[in-house]
mmCIF file of C-alpha atoms in Angstrom:
data_model
loop_
_atom_site.group_PDB
_atom_site.id
_atom_site.type_symbol
_atom_site.label_atom_id
_atom_site.label_comp_id
_atom_site.label_asym_id
_atom_site.label_seq_id
_atom_site.Cartn_x
_atom_site.Cartn_y
_atom_site.Cartn_z
ATOM 1 C CA PHE A 1 0.215 -0.200 0.098
ATOM 2 C CA ASN A 2 2.890 2.265 0.752
ATOM 3 C CA LEU A 3 4.875 3.618 -2.116
ATOM 4 C CA PRO A 4 8.552 1.850 -1.869
ATOM 5 C CA ASP A 5 10.482 5.744 -0.388
ATOM 6 C CA GLU A 6 7.065 6.013 2.341
ATOM 7 C CA PRO A 7 7.716 5.049 5.835
ATOM 8 C CA ALA A 8 5.156 3.067 6.877
ATOM 9 C CA PRO A 9 2.837 4.670 8.919
ATOM 10 C CA PRO A 10 3.333 4.724 12.755
ATOM 11 C CA THR A 11 0.659 1.763 14.702
ATOM 12 C CA THR A 12 -1.667 3.624 16.818
ATOM 13 C CA THR A 13 -4.058 0.384 16.937
ATOM 14 C CA LYS A 14 -3.360 -2.128 19.654
ATOM 15 C CA ASP A 15 -4.012 -5.360 17.945
ATOM 16 C CA ILE A 16 -7.419 -6.724 18.244
ATOM 17 C CA VAL A 17 -8.297 -9.877 19.214
ATOM 18 C CA ILE A 18 -12.247 -11.610 17.992
ATOM 19 C CA ILE A 19 -13.766 -14.494 20.114
ATOM 20 C CA THR A 20 -15.508 -16.584 17.808
ATOM 21 C CA GLY A 21 -15.428 -20.377 19.848
ATOM 22 C CA LYS A 22 -14.307 -23.269 19.304
ATOM 23 C CA GLY A 23 -17.590 -24.212 18.422
ATOM 24 C CA ASP A 24 -17.937 -27.316 20.702
ATOM 25 C CA GLY A 25 -21.284 -25.039 22.451
ATOM 26 C CA ASN A 26 -23.233 -28.661 22.490
ATOM 27 C CA LYS A 27 -20.925 -30.520 24.904
ATOM 28 C CA SER A 28 -21.371 -33.706 22.971
ATOM 29 C CA ASP A 29 -18.848 -36.231 22.034
ATOM 30 C CA VAL A 30 -18.473 -35.580 18.232
ATOM 31 C CA LEU A 31 -16.189 -33.247 17.644
ATOM 32 C CA ILE A 32 -17.359 -29.861 15.573
ATOM 33 C CA LYS A 33 -14.975 -27.761 13.759
ATOM 34 C CA PRO A 34 -15.463 -24.043 14.506
ATOM 35 C CA VAL A 35 -17.877 -22.261 12.267
ATOM 36 C CA LEU A 36 -17.615 -18.438 13.304
ATOM 37 C CA LEU A 37 -13.614 -18.184 12.943
ATOM 38 C CA PRO A 38 -12.770 -19.255 9.144
ATOM 39 C CA VAL A 39 -16.240 -16.978 8.482
ATOM 40 C CA ALA A 40 -14.704 -14.526 9.809
ATOM 41 C CA ARG A 41 -11.335 -14.353 8.776
ATOM 42 C CA ARG A 42 -12.692 -14.766 5.198
ATOM 43 C CA MET A 43 -14.571 -11.704 5.392
ATOM 44 C CA LEU A 44 -11.785 -9.841 6.494
ATOM 45 C CA ILE A 45 -9.476 -10.574 3.907
ATOM 46 C CA ASN A 46 -12.767 -10.443 1.330
ATOM 47 C CA GLU A 47 -14.734 -7.712 2.484
ATOM 48 C CA PHE A 48 -12.092 -5.204 3.559
ATOM 49 C CA VAL A 49 -9.811 -3.265 1.652
ATOM 50 C CA PRO A 50 -7.293 -3.675 2.023
ATOM 51 C CA PRO A 51 -7.305 -6.767 3.293
ATOM 52 C CA ILE A 52 -7.140 -7.335 7.150
ATOM 53 C CA TYR A 53 -4.983 -10.736 7.796
ATOM 54 C CA ALA A 54 -5.985 -12.501 10.955
ATOM 55 C CA THR A 55 -3.883 -14.993 12.864
ATOM 56 C CA GLU A 56 -4.713 -17.684 15.195
ATOM 57 C CA VAL A 57 -4.324 -16.783 19.119
ATOM 58 C CA PRO A 58 -1.871 -19.432 20.564
ATOM 59 C CA ASP A 59 -3.820 -21.996 22.686
ATOM 60 C CA ASN A 60 -6.844 -20.404 21.978
ATOM 61 C CA ALA A 61 -8.666 -22.498 19.066
ATOM 62 C CA GLY A 62 -11.782 -19.765 19.346
ATOM 63 C CA ALA A 63 -9.706 -16.446 18.716
ATOM 64 C CA LEU A 64 -8.511 -14.579 15.853
ATOM 65 C CA LYS A 65 -6.042 -11.740 16.382
ATOM 66 C CA ILE A 66 -5.617 -8.837 13.838
ATOM 67 C CA ALA A 67 -2.699 -6.361 14.268
ATOM 68 C CA GLY A 68 -3.094 -2.856 14.993
ATOM 69 C CA ALA A 69 -0.750 -2.228 12.027
ATOM 70 C CA ASP A 70 -3.591 -3.966 9.519
ATOM 71 C CA VAL A 71 -6.417 -1.885 11.257
ATOM 72 C CA ASP A 72 -4.564 1.210 10.443
ATOM 73 C CA ARG A 73 -3.822 0.580 6.910
ATOM 74 C CA TRP A 74 -7.482 -0.463 6.490
ATOM 75 C CA HIS A 75 -8.502 3.208 8.164
ATOM 76 C CA MET A 76 -5.968 5.541 6.639
ATOM 77 C CA ASN A 77 -7.148 3.686 2.603
ATOM 78 C CA GLN A 78 -11.032 4.582 4.130
ATOM 79 C CA ASN A 79 -9.994 7.799 4.942
ATOM 80 C CA LEU A 80 -8.418 8.262 1.313
ATOM 81 C CA LYS A 81 -11.445 7.474 -0.336
ATOM 82 C CA LYS A 82 -13.412 9.087 1.918
ATOM 83 C CA ASN A 83 -11.689 12.518 1.027
ATOM 84 C CA ALA A 84 -11.644 11.628 -3.108
ATOM 85 C CA ARG A 85 -15.521 11.376 -2.477
ATOM 86 C CA LEU A 86 -15.114 14.637 -1.114
ATOM 87 C CA LEU A 87 -13.084 16.378 -3.859
ATOM 88 C CA LYS A 88 -15.268 14.848 -6.260
ATOM 89 C CA VAL A 89 -18.503 16.360 -4.463
ATOM 90 C CA ALA A 90 -16.788 19.335 -3.952
ATOM 91 C CA SER A 91 -15.525 19.733 -7.422
ATOM 92 C CA MET A 92 -19.155 19.199 -8.713
ATOM 93 C CA LEU A 93 -20.497 21.907 -6.360
ATOM 94 C CA LYS A 94 -17.405 24.242 -7.774
ATOM 95 C CA THR A 95 -18.891 23.605 -11.082
ATOM 96 C CA LEU A 96 -22.793 24.008 -10.459
ATOM 97 C CA SER A 97 -21.616 27.494 -8.524
ATOM 98 C CA SER A 98 -19.951 28.328 -11.977
ATOM 99 C CA VAL A 99 -22.532 27.175 -14.521
ATOM 100 C CA GLU A 100 -24.974 29.291 -12.487
ATOM 101 C CA ARG A 101 -22.569 32.654 -12.142
ATOM 102 C CA ILE A 102 -22.028 32.014 -16.113
ATOM 103 C CA GLN A 103 -25.977 32.021 -16.670
ATOM 104 C CA ARG A 104 -26.626 35.039 -14.594
ATOM 105 C CA SER A 105 -23.855 36.882 -16.666
ATOM 106 C CA ILE A 106 -25.228 35.648 -19.742
ATOM 107 C CA GLN A 107 -28.958 37.058 -19.219
ATOM 108 C CA MET A 108 -27.746 40.531 -17.208
ATOM 109 C CA ALA A 109 -25.771 41.275 -20.791
ATOM 110 C CA ALA A 110 -28.662 39.754 -22.969
ATOM 111 C CA SER A 111 -31.070 42.423 -21.120
ATOM 112 C CA ALA A 112 -28.367 44.896 -20.895
ATOM 113 C CA ALA A 113 -27.992 44.330 -24.185
ATOM 114 C CA GLN A 114 -31.596 44.952 -25.540
ATOM 115 C CA PRO A 115 -32.054 48.025 -27.018
ATOM 116 C CA LYS A 116 -34.463 50.283 -24.264
ATOM 117 C CA THR A 117 -37.872 51.524 -25.826
ATOM 118 C CA GLU A 118 -39.604 54.888 -24.720
ATOM 119 C CA VAL A 119 -43.775 54.982 -24.293
ATOM 120 C CA LYS A 120 -44.670 58.176 -25.813
ATOM 121 C CA ASN A 121 -47.747 59.461 -24.564
ATOM 122 C CA ASN A 122 -49.585 60.950 -27.325
ATOM 123 C CA ASP A 123 -51.541 63.437 -25.224
ATOM 124 C CA ASN A 124 -51.551 65.816 -28.331
ATOM 125 C CA ASP A 125 -54.140 64.254 -30.877
ATOM 126 C CA GLU A 126 -57.305 66.117 -29.164
#
């Protein structure tokens, strides 16, 4: 995400741990695989830009750990997208404003260019 010359931004977010559970909530003798953990991992990779990669927490099969640096990278990307959208909207509003000013100027110029007609009172026709 960073250009080669740019230093990586400092990490300001702490690592995040998502508890999904191991999937053995029914306490049966049948070993059940975790359900939420792989879904959460796929979602973080497929739905976030840039992808957020999670690692399993040692000694806890029902938890994922997300590095704070990955969260910061994602957050920075969201801010860049938001700023780009705001600049686009500002540009559109500026264009609209300019078009309105041009239209007013044309109308004023057109009305100023029209010859003024005088209305004469013909009281002398009697």
